[in-house]
Tab-separated table of C-alpha atoms and ligand atoms in Angstrom:
chain	number	residue	atom	x	y	z
A	1	MET	CA	-44.417	58.469	70.251
A	2	THR	CA	-44.446	61.718	71.932
A	3	GLU	CA	-40.764	62.737	73.261
A	4	LEU	CA	-39.372	64.112	70.818
A	5	THR	CA	-38.268	67.445	70.864
A	6	ALA	CA	-39.252	70.784	68.197
A	7	SER	CA	-35.988	70.012	67.051
A	8	GLU	CA	-37.053	66.853	66.330
A	9	SER	CA	-39.890	67.213	64.579
A	10	ALA	CA	-38.533	70.324	62.432
A	11	PHE	CA	-35.930	67.897	61.393
A	12	LEU	CA	-38.615	64.804	60.668
A	13	SER	CA	-40.561	67.139	58.758
A	14	LYS	CA	-37.615	68.074	56.853
A	15	ALA	CA	-37.215	64.423	56.047
A	16	GLU	CA	-40.837	63.861	54.988
A	17	ALA	CA	-40.044	66.613	52.028
A	18	PHE	CA	-36.876	64.775	51.178
A	19	LEU	CA	-39.032	61.265	51.256
A	20	GLN	CA	-41.700	63.041	49.206
A	21	PHE	CA	-39.897	65.082	46.247
A	22	LYS	CA	-36.003	63.383	46.290
A	23	VAL	CA	-36.506	59.543	47.101
A	24	LYS	CA	-39.718	58.802	46.044
A	25	PRO	CA	-39.826	60.157	42.195
A	26	LYS	CA	-36.570	58.395	42.050
A	27	LEU	CA	-37.263	54.937	43.265
A	28	GLU	CA	-38.599	53.425	39.650
A	29	GLN	CA	-35.579	54.282	38.228
A	30	PHE	CA	-33.200	52.657	40.908
A	31	TYR	CA	-35.714	49.455	40.566
A	32	SER	CA	-36.009	49.560	36.621
A	33	LYS	CA	-31.715	49.888	36.266
A	34	GLN	CA	-30.851	48.115	39.627
A	35	LYS	CA	-29.012	50.980	41.055
A	36	THR	CA	-28.150	51.674	44.628
A	37	CYS	CA	-29.779	55.329	46.450
A	38	SER	CA	-26.269	56.276	45.975
A	39	ASP	CA	-26.696	59.482	44.541
A	40	LEU	CA	-29.365	60.193	47.512
A	41	LEU	CA	-26.789	61.106	49.786
A	42	SER	CA	-25.862	65.080	49.382
A	43	ASP	CA	-29.729	65.460	49.108
A	44	ALA	CA	-29.554	63.348	52.396
A	45	ALA	CA	-26.956	65.098	54.028
A	46	LYS	CA	-28.695	68.051	53.262
A	47	VAL	CA	-31.426	67.412	55.345
A	48	GLY	CA	-29.017	66.386	58.297
A	49	LEU	CA	-30.081	62.565	57.880
A	50	LEU	CA	-26.155	61.841	58.086
A	51	ARG	CA	-25.244	63.365	61.136
A	52	LEU	CA	-28.541	62.351	63.088
A	53	GLU	CA	-27.225	61.129	66.149
A	54	VAL	CA	-23.572	62.627	65.424
A	55	PRO	CA	-22.863	64.680	68.944
A	56	VAL	CA	-24.276	68.663	68.494
A	57	GLU	CA	-20.022	69.658	69.478
A	58	LEU	CA	-19.418	67.537	66.313
A	59	GLY	CA	-21.618	68.819	63.516
A	60	GLY	CA	-24.818	66.748	64.687
A	61	LEU	CA	-27.949	66.751	65.312
A	62	GLY	CA	-27.361	65.207	68.509
A	63	ALA	CA	-31.139	63.043	68.053
A	64	SER	CA	-32.594	60.780	70.448
A	65	PHE	CA	-33.066	56.947	69.565
A	66	ILE	CA	-36.921	57.999	69.439
A	67	CYS	CA	-36.500	59.638	66.524
A	68	LYS	CA	-34.339	57.654	64.655
A	69	VAL	CA	-36.699	55.337	65.012
A	70	GLU	CA	-39.576	57.221	63.311
A	71	LEU	CA	-37.076	58.138	60.069
A	72	ALA	CA	-36.553	54.560	60.014
A	73	LYS	CA	-40.735	54.529	59.536
A	74	MET	CA	-41.264	57.461	57.416
A	75	LEU	CA	-38.352	56.170	54.984
A	76	ALA	CA	-39.066	52.612	54.552
A	77	SER	CA	-42.646	53.252	54.327
A	78	ALA	CA	-41.299	54.140	50.756
A	79	ASP	CA	-38.463	51.657	50.461
A	80	PHE	CA	-36.673	49.432	52.742
A	81	GLY	CA	-33.999	49.447	50.792
A	82	VAL	CA	-33.608	53.413	50.767
A	83	ALA	CA	-33.972	53.537	54.583
A	84	MET	CA	-31.582	50.425	55.831
A	85	SER	CA	-28.865	52.465	52.936
A	86	LEU	CA	-29.443	55.547	54.832
A	87	ILE	CA	-29.874	54.467	57.979
A	88	ASN	CA	-26.118	52.237	57.553
A	89	THR	CA	-24.324	55.123	56.667
A	90	HIS	CA	-25.422	57.276	59.217
A	91	ASN	CA	-24.602	53.932	61.724
A	92	VAL	CA	-20.751	54.413	60.931
A	93	VAL	CA	-20.606	58.100	61.208
A	94	ALA	CA	-22.561	57.522	64.460
A	95	GLN	CA	-20.162	55.092	65.588
A	96	ILE	CA	-17.061	57.414	64.304
A	97	SER	CA	-18.309	60.176	66.263
A	98	ASN	CA	-17.719	58.201	69.508
A	99	LEU	CA	-14.317	56.637	69.414
A	100	GLU	CA	-12.748	58.481	71.897
A	101	LYS	CA	-8.895	57.471	70.438
A	102	GLY	CA	-8.470	55.979	66.771
A	103	PRO	CA	-7.834	57.395	63.255
A	104	SER	CA	-8.535	61.635	62.723
A	105	ARG	CA	-12.112	61.335	63.151
A	106	SER	CA	-12.705	64.928	61.636
A	107	SER	CA	-11.500	63.668	58.313
A	108	TYR	CA	-13.892	60.486	58.104
A	109	LEU	CA	-16.890	62.730	59.813
A	110	GLY	CA	-16.129	65.495	57.226
A	111	GLN	CA	-16.483	63.333	54.126
A	112	LEU	CA	-19.449	61.119	55.853
A	113	MET	CA	-21.256	63.884	56.792
A	114	SER	CA	-21.674	66.027	54.041
A	115	GLY	CA	-22.289	63.000	51.556
A	116	ARG	CA	-19.479	62.162	49.260
A	117	PHE	CA	-19.332	58.402	50.382
A	118	SER	CA	-21.931	55.661	51.898
A	119	ALA	CA	-20.182	53.115	54.688
A	120	CYS	CA	-21.028	50.024	55.914
A	121	THR	CA	-20.589	47.757	58.774
A	122	ALA	CA	-19.641	44.160	58.196
A	123	ILE	CA	-19.851	40.726	60.156
A	124	THR	CA	-21.505	38.546	57.895
A	125	GLU	CA	-19.143	36.487	55.490
A	126	PRO	CA	-19.964	33.340	53.107
A	127	GLY	CA	-19.410	30.758	55.896
A	128	ALA	CA	-20.840	32.697	59.095
A	129	GLY	CA	-24.211	34.728	59.327
A	130	SER	CA	-25.926	33.822	62.316
A	131	ASP	CA	-22.760	32.310	64.581
A	132	VAL	CA	-20.859	35.447	64.679
A	133	ALA	CA	-17.796	33.322	66.315
A	134	ALA	CA	-17.962	31.173	62.969
A	135	ILE	CA	-16.371	34.100	61.236
A	136	GLN	CA	-12.995	33.507	58.931
A	137	THR	CA	-11.754	37.248	58.418
A	138	PHE	CA	-8.327	37.241	60.448
A	139	ALA	CA	-6.287	40.327	61.732
A	140	VAL	CA	-2.843	39.286	61.778
A	141	ALA	CA	-0.454	41.777	63.903
A	142	HIS	CA	2.016	42.863	61.331
A	143	GLU	CA	4.799	45.890	62.064
A	144	GLY	CA	3.058	47.603	64.817
A	145	GLY	CA	-0.811	47.237	62.995
A	146	TRP	CA	-2.704	44.837	61.620
A	147	LEU	CA	-2.888	42.880	57.930
A	148	LEU	CA	-6.655	41.915	57.452
A	149	SER	CA	-7.461	38.559	54.871
A	150	GLY	CA	-11.320	37.801	53.997
A	151	THR	CA	-14.511	37.821	52.887
A	152	LYS	CA	-17.082	39.535	53.904
A	153	SER	CA	-20.969	38.835	52.325
A	154	TRP	CA	-24.408	40.193	52.481
A	155	ILE	CA	-22.971	43.650	53.286
A	156	VAL	CA	-25.754	46.831	52.463
A	157	ASN	CA	-23.816	49.854	50.938
A	158	ALA	CA	-21.247	46.891	50.427
A	159	ARG	CA	-21.497	47.058	46.011
A	160	ASP	CA	-20.046	51.718	46.426
A	161	ALA	CA	-19.071	52.189	50.213
A	162	ARG	CA	-15.983	53.731	50.283
A	163	PHE	CA	-15.366	53.526	54.570
A	164	MET	CA	-16.407	49.848	56.117
A	165	VAL	CA	-16.257	49.214	59.580
A	166	VAL	CA	-14.863	45.105	59.040
A	167	TYR	CA	-15.581	43.124	62.246
A	168	ALA	CA	-12.232	40.150	62.423
A	169	GLN	CA	-10.817	38.087	64.540
A	170	THR	CA	-7.387	38.313	65.852
A	171	LYS	CA	-7.084	35.111	67.552
A	172	LEU	CA	-7.294	31.528	66.566
A	173	GLY	CA	-9.719	29.782	68.717
A	174	ALA	CA	-10.743	33.204	71.372
A	175	GLY	CA	-14.889	33.102	69.581
A	176	VAL	CA	-16.288	36.520	70.133
A	177	LYS	CA	-13.748	37.315	72.732
A	178	GLY	CA	-11.153	37.546	70.267
A	179	ILE	CA	-12.845	39.625	67.805
A	180	ALA	CA	-11.918	43.273	67.142
A	181	ALA	CA	-13.314	45.877	64.737
A	182	PHE	CA	-11.490	47.658	61.974
A	183	LEU	CA	-12.368	51.374	60.308
A	184	ILE	CA	-10.940	50.422	56.540
A	185	ASP	CA	-10.946	52.810	53.467
A	186	ALA	CA	-11.796	50.891	49.913
A	187	GLU	CA	-10.014	52.657	47.897
A	188	ASP	CA	-6.607	50.307	48.251
A	189	ALA	CA	-5.278	47.490	46.232
A	190	ASN	CA	-5.820	44.898	48.955
A	191	PHE	CA	-10.086	45.343	49.003
A	192	VAL	CA	-11.728	43.968	46.375
A	193	ARG	CA	-15.656	44.624	45.457
A	194	LEU	CA	-17.281	41.466	44.837
A	195	THR	CA	-20.633	41.124	42.939
A	196	PRO	CA	-21.946	38.031	42.933
A	197	GLU	CA	-24.628	37.326	41.454
A	198	GLY	CA	-28.497	36.939	44.150
A	199	GLN	CA	-27.361	39.649	46.643
A	200	GLY	CA	-29.852	42.261	44.749
A	201	PRO	CA	-33.104	41.760	45.191
A	202	ILE	CA	-33.352	44.948	46.546
A	203	PRO	CA	-31.059	47.042	44.608
A	204	THR	CA	-31.614	49.924	46.900
A	205	MET	CA	-29.893	48.473	49.667
A	206	GLY	CA	-26.322	48.056	47.760
A	207	VAL	CA	-26.041	45.052	49.338
A	208	GLY	CA	-22.705	43.143	48.299
A	209	SER	CA	-19.859	41.449	49.265
A	210	PHE	CA	-15.749	42.317	49.304
A	211	ALA	CA	-12.083	40.588	49.853
A	212	LEU	CA	-9.837	41.526	51.861
A	213	SER	CA	-6.285	40.016	51.101
A	214	ASN	CA	-3.262	41.241	52.956
A	215	TYR	CA	-5.300	44.232	53.680
A	216	GLN	CA	-2.816	46.500	55.666
A	217	CYS	CA	-4.107	48.615	59.260
A	218	SER	CA	-2.316	50.504	60.824
A	219	SER	CA	-2.977	49.903	64.959
A	220	ASP	CA	-5.234	53.200	64.751
A	221	GLN	CA	-7.439	51.796	62.839
A	222	MET	CA	-8.461	49.053	65.241
A	223	ILE	CA	-11.178	50.897	66.645
A	224	LEU	CA	-13.020	48.128	69.223
A	225	GLU	CA	-10.682	46.437	71.109
A	226	PRO	CA	-11.094	42.239	71.452
A	227	GLY	CA	-13.213	42.063	74.147
A	228	LEU	CA	-15.269	45.263	73.384
A	229	ALA	CA	-15.767	44.775	69.917
A	230	PHE	CA	-18.117	41.794	70.274
A	231	LYS	CA	-19.854	43.817	72.928
A	232	GLU	CA	-20.473	47.185	71.229
A	233	MET	CA	-22.038	45.316	68.362
A	234	MET	CA	-24.626	43.513	70.181
A	235	ILE	CA	-25.746	47.298	71.650
A	236	SER	CA	-26.180	48.195	68.187
A	237	ILE	CA	-27.528	45.573	66.582
A	238	ASN	CA	-29.745	46.011	69.325
A	239	ALA	CA	-30.784	49.127	68.844
A	240	ALA	CA	-30.861	47.865	65.222
A	241	ARG	CA	-33.823	45.417	65.628
A	242	ILE	CA	-36.234	48.281	67.102
A	243	TYR	CA	-35.877	50.188	63.875
A	244	VAL	CA	-36.107	47.324	61.707
A	245	ALA	CA	-39.373	46.614	63.516
A	246	ALA	CA	-40.322	50.598	62.751
A	247	MET	CA	-39.694	50.343	59.569
A	248	CYS	CA	-41.831	47.110	59.004
A	249	CYS	CA	-44.744	49.311	60.786
A	250	GLY	CA	-43.662	52.063	57.810
A	251	MET	CA	-43.921	49.198	54.987
A	252	VAL	CA	-47.574	48.247	56.329
A	253	GLU	CA	-48.895	51.980	56.886
A	254	ASP	CA	-48.021	52.360	53.700
A	255	CYS	CA	-49.576	49.392	52.250
A	256	ILE	CA	-52.737	50.087	54.040
A	257	GLU	CA	-53.198	53.446	52.479
A	258	VAL	CA	-52.379	52.580	49.300
A	259	VAL	CA	-55.575	49.659	49.676
A	260	ARG	CA	-57.936	52.303	51.166
A	261	ASN	CA	-57.372	54.559	48.257
A	262	TYR	CA	-58.014	51.446	45.998
A	263	GLY	CA	-61.297	50.823	48.131
A	264	ASN	CA	-62.441	54.364	47.185
A	265	ASP	CA	-62.138	53.886	43.978
A	266	ARG	CA	-62.336	50.002	42.391
A	267	HIS	CA	-65.939	48.525	41.876
A	268	ALA	CA	-67.150	45.462	42.406
A	269	PHE	CA	-71.001	44.564	42.237
A	270	GLY	CA	-71.980	47.901	42.336
A	271	MET	CA	-70.546	49.303	45.270
A	272	PRO	CA	-66.940	50.336	45.985
A	273	LEU	CA	-64.742	47.721	47.354
A	274	ASN	CA	-64.949	49.345	50.607
A	275	GLN	CA	-68.530	48.853	50.702
A	276	HIS	CA	-67.990	45.339	50.917
A	277	GLN	CA	-67.534	44.483	55.202
A	278	GLY	CA	-65.728	41.476	54.239
A	279	TRP	CA	-63.009	43.196	52.290
A	280	ARG	CA	-62.985	45.618	55.289
A	281	TRP	CA	-62.343	43.746	57.966
A	282	THR	CA	-58.807	43.018	55.943
A	283	ILE	CA	-57.762	46.531	56.881
A	284	ALA	CA	-59.246	46.595	59.922
A	285	ASN	CA	-56.906	43.623	60.893
A	286	ALA	CA	-53.963	45.001	59.534
A	287	ARG	CA	-54.394	48.585	61.457
A	288	VAL	CA	-55.209	46.246	64.731
A	289	GLU	CA	-51.876	44.196	64.442
A	290	LEU	CA	-50.030	47.522	63.262
A	291	ALA	CA	-50.967	49.288	66.436
A	292	ALA	CA	-49.466	46.439	68.684
A	293	ALA	CA	-46.186	46.631	66.843
A	294	THR	CA	-46.045	50.310	67.095
A	295	ALA	CA	-46.678	49.729	70.524
A	296	LEU	CA	-43.691	47.418	70.919
A	297	VAL	CA	-41.344	49.370	69.146
A	298	ALA	CA	-42.225	52.410	70.690
A	299	GLN	CA	-42.115	50.632	74.604
A	300	ALA	CA	-38.586	49.468	73.267
A	301	ALA	CA	-37.412	52.949	71.789
A	302	LYS	CA	-38.094	54.923	74.948
A	303	LEU	CA	-36.056	51.600	76.709
A	304	ILE	CA	-32.733	53.161	74.630
A	305	ASP	CA	-33.570	56.527	75.534
A	306	CYS	CA	-33.453	56.035	79.007
A	307	GLY	CA	-30.123	53.713	79.050
A	308	GLY	CA	-32.061	50.674	79.861
A	309	ASP	CA	-31.080	47.345	78.460
A	310	ALA	CA	-33.617	47.067	75.479
A	311	GLN	CA	-32.446	43.161	74.309
A	312	ILE	CA	-35.464	41.007	75.078
A	313	LEU	CA	-37.920	44.023	74.611
A	314	ALA	CA	-35.884	44.776	70.810
A	315	ALA	CA	-36.088	41.450	70.789
A	316	LYS	CA	-39.330	41.276	71.021
A	317	ALA	CA	-40.202	43.938	68.571
A	318	LYS	CA	-38.341	42.878	65.633
A	319	ILE	CA	-40.102	39.183	65.716
A	320	PHE	CA	-43.710	40.368	66.456
A	321	ALA	CA	-43.343	43.424	63.332
A	322	THR	CA	-41.508	41.521	60.847
A	323	GLN	CA	-43.605	38.334	61.387
A	324	MET	CA	-46.829	41.297	61.280
A	325	ALA	CA	-44.922	43.146	57.945
A	326	SER	CA	-44.594	39.254	56.197
A	327	ARG	CA	-48.339	38.647	56.868
A	328	GLN	CA	-49.959	42.108	56.406
A	329	VAL	CA	-48.071	42.937	53.571
A	330	ALA	CA	-49.512	39.749	51.822
A	331	GLU	CA	-53.000	40.133	52.841
A	332	LEU	CA	-53.394	44.033	52.187
A	333	MET	CA	-51.616	42.881	48.475
A	334	HIS	CA	-54.572	40.118	48.417
A	335	LYS	CA	-57.249	43.192	48.789
A	336	MET	CA	-55.670	44.846	46.051
A	337	GLY	CA	-57.248	41.893	43.313
A	338	ALA	CA	-54.573	41.056	40.095
A	339	GLU	CA	-53.538	44.755	40.703
A	340	GLY	CA	-51.437	43.687	43.975
A	341	LEU	CA	-48.846	41.825	42.073
A	342	SER	CA	-47.953	45.338	39.671
A	343	THR	CA	-44.762	46.632	40.381
A	344	ASP	CA	-46.358	49.842	40.159
A	345	GLN	CA	-47.580	49.118	42.849
A	346	PRO	CA	-44.962	48.843	46.473
A	347	PHE	CA	-46.779	45.392	47.687
A	348	ALA	CA	-43.922	42.527	45.821
A	349	ARG	CA	-41.229	45.213	47.742
A	350	HIS	CA	-42.343	45.416	50.778
A	351	LEU	CA	-43.022	41.446	50.833
A	352	LEU	CA	-39.559	41.057	50.525
A	353	ALA	CA	-38.565	43.703	52.426
A	354	ALA	CA	-40.192	42.235	55.084
A	355	GLN	CA	-38.185	39.059	54.627
A	356	ALA	CA	-35.201	40.444	54.523
A	357	ALA	CA	-35.961	42.218	57.918
A	358	SER	CA	-36.792	38.870	59.408
A	359	LEU	CA	-33.243	37.830	58.769
A	360	VAL	CA	-31.300	41.459	59.396
A	361	ASP	CA	-29.807	41.890	62.783
A	362	GLY	CA	-30.115	38.730	63.969
A	363	SER	CA	-32.866	36.133	62.134
A	364	THR	CA	-35.962	35.280	63.977
A	365	GLU	CA	-35.074	32.069	65.165
A	366	ILE	CA	-31.844	34.089	66.942
A	367	LEU	CA	-33.892	36.155	68.982
A	368	LEU	CA	-36.186	33.504	69.458
A	369	GLU	CA	-33.938	31.739	71.198
A	370	ARG	CA	-32.584	34.499	72.661
A	371	ILE	CA	-35.727	35.169	74.091
A	372	SER	CA	-36.358	31.873	75.421
A	373	ARG	CA	-33.285	31.539	77.006
A	374	GLY	CA	-34.315	34.255	79.413
A	375	VAL	CA	-37.561	31.970	79.827
B	401	LIG	C1	-30.799	42.077	53.281
B	401	LIG	C2	-30.001	41.721	54.183
B	401	LIG	C3	-28.865	42.654	54.527
B	401	LIG	C4	-28.134	42.386	55.129
B	401	LIG	N1	-27.023	43.326	55.742
B	401	LIG	C5	-25.577	42.910	56.335
B	401	LIG	C6	-24.834	44.626	57.110
B	401	LIG	O1	-24.761	44.924	56.518
B	401	LIG	N2	-23.730	43.345	57.671
B	401	LIG	C7	-24.037	42.279	57.842
B	401	LIG	O2	-22.847	42.092	58.617
B	401	LIG	N3	-24.595	41.305	57.923
B	401	LIG	C8	-25.646	41.782	57.500
B	401	LIG	N4	-27.139	40.278	56.675
B	401	LIG	C9	-26.517	39.598	56.950
B	401	LIG	C10	-27.124	38.902	57.530
B	401	LIG	O3	-27.268	39.591	59.429
B	401	LIG	C11	-27.533	37.406	58.134
B	401	LIG	O4	-28.191	37.732	56.470
B	401	LIG	C12	-28.138	36.697	59.201
B	401	LIG	O5	-27.104	37.025	60.566
B	401	LIG	C13	-28.409	35.158	59.177
B	401	LIG	O6	-27.540	34.679	58.782
B	401	LIG	P1	-27.327	33.439	57.329
B	401	LIG	O7	-28.259	34.018	56.244
B	401	LIG	O8	-25.826	33.276	57.490
B	401	LIG	O9	-28.354	32.730	58.231
B	401	LIG	P2	-27.324	31.349	58.860
B	401	LIG	O10	-26.949	32.040	59.700
B	401	LIG	O11	-26.207	30.212	57.555
B	401	LIG	O12	-28.913	30.285	59.358
B	401	LIG	C14	-30.330	29.537	58.624
B	401	LIG	C15	-30.815	29.824	58.693
B	401	LIG	O13	-31.191	28.750	60.103
B	401	LIG	C16	-31.950	29.397	60.882
B	401	LIG	N5	-30.758	29.510	62.719
B	401	LIG	C17	-29.306	29.622	62.775
B	401	LIG	N6	-29.050	28.903	63.554
B	401	LIG	C18	-29.788	29.140	64.157
B	401	LIG	C19	-30.059	28.311	65.873
B	401	LIG	N7	-29.416	28.441	66.317
B	401	LIG	N8	-31.336	27.872	65.844
B	401	LIG	C20	-31.993	27.844	65.032
B	401	LIG	N9	-32.495	28.055	63.657
B	401	LIG	C21	-31.031	29.040	63.684
B	401	LIG	C22	-32.241	31.001	61.045
B	401	LIG	O14	-32.620	31.863	61.448
B	401	LIG	C23	-32.080	31.107	59.338
B	401	LIG	O15	-33.517	30.299	59.263
B	401	LIG	C24	-27.909	41.575	55.490
B	401	LIG	C25	-28.657	40.139	55.078
B	401	LIG	C26	-29.865	40.126	54.051
B	401	LIG	C27	-30.967	39.466	53.334
């Protein structure tokens, strides 16, 4: 990808330093203590990561989507969970900065851009994932505002986020047309954070659940009205599919680098592993597939920056990149012998992350369905 501006390149250099000096040294601690990466927020804020797509006039960097995609790839090369967590907080910041009406933007933006709190976007529920129209979180009109009740699950950052964009049904039987989005604050007695077992295989991502029981919202907390909310959600999800694909590329790039170094040092049958032709071919193959995925991601990202309809390209990029990562991370892991399974190595983390990537923001099957309808 070549269309970065000088200030975007400078931002990415700072993000690279953040990754090397602030993220990588803490990863082991996050995983051994099953901790979210929320204590990276203030350092992430300092490099501008939490205001990347916020307009310059609101204190943001006004960066392009291609820049975000490069950032996603870079962060995920270290850890998919860190990348997802920080970018999901940023997404809420960017969404608030684009609101034409609604709750006072500046107080939310101040608290989020400074890294004081994390944020999340909550669509999925225990009974509804791919089938968004089936969500059972309801918003009932009440005294000029709304009462929200329901449970959200498998939400990135929900373990400790302060602010949430919650999608809820406003009209029984209306399907996606009745869904609206609300900006809520977890500091409320009618908000209950749930931490069900099993949602933490990638602790850095802070995946969690919460329940709302007659949670009172003022009318301006409805930030996207019925009719508009689903359309806007799909626009964001299309973009997310592209940066998730880029994250998969970042993870494979990391594995190639680790395997390449290992092949120089590890000897078998009197020579370094990388002198065995059969051993080297796996790396060559990974490079070929990585190049193809990277090209698809670049094409789709460019289309977003040009304001084009990237639905199909985003779906293709995500399907190919997630499948490529599942395949190649496993192949590359194997080239390390038993060492590939060591928790000191990134393979097991990246492998699990590739699986998660194939579900978040539209599962592979849902994307295949989208493409096949076009056919
Ligand atoms: C790590 C992680 C983080 C997540 N973060 C968030 C978040 O921040 N916010 C949020 O709202 N959600 C989040 N999700 C939820 C994610 O969006 C859902 O997992 C996804 O939409 C799939 O829904 P489901 O898990 O309920 O699977 P289901 O919808 O129950 O599907 C189960 C399986 O059936 C397949 N399937 C479903 N429908 C069809 C069909 N019509 N044809 C063929 N196959 C089908 C699916 O592809 C899947 O393989 C996250 C999930 C994970 C794993």
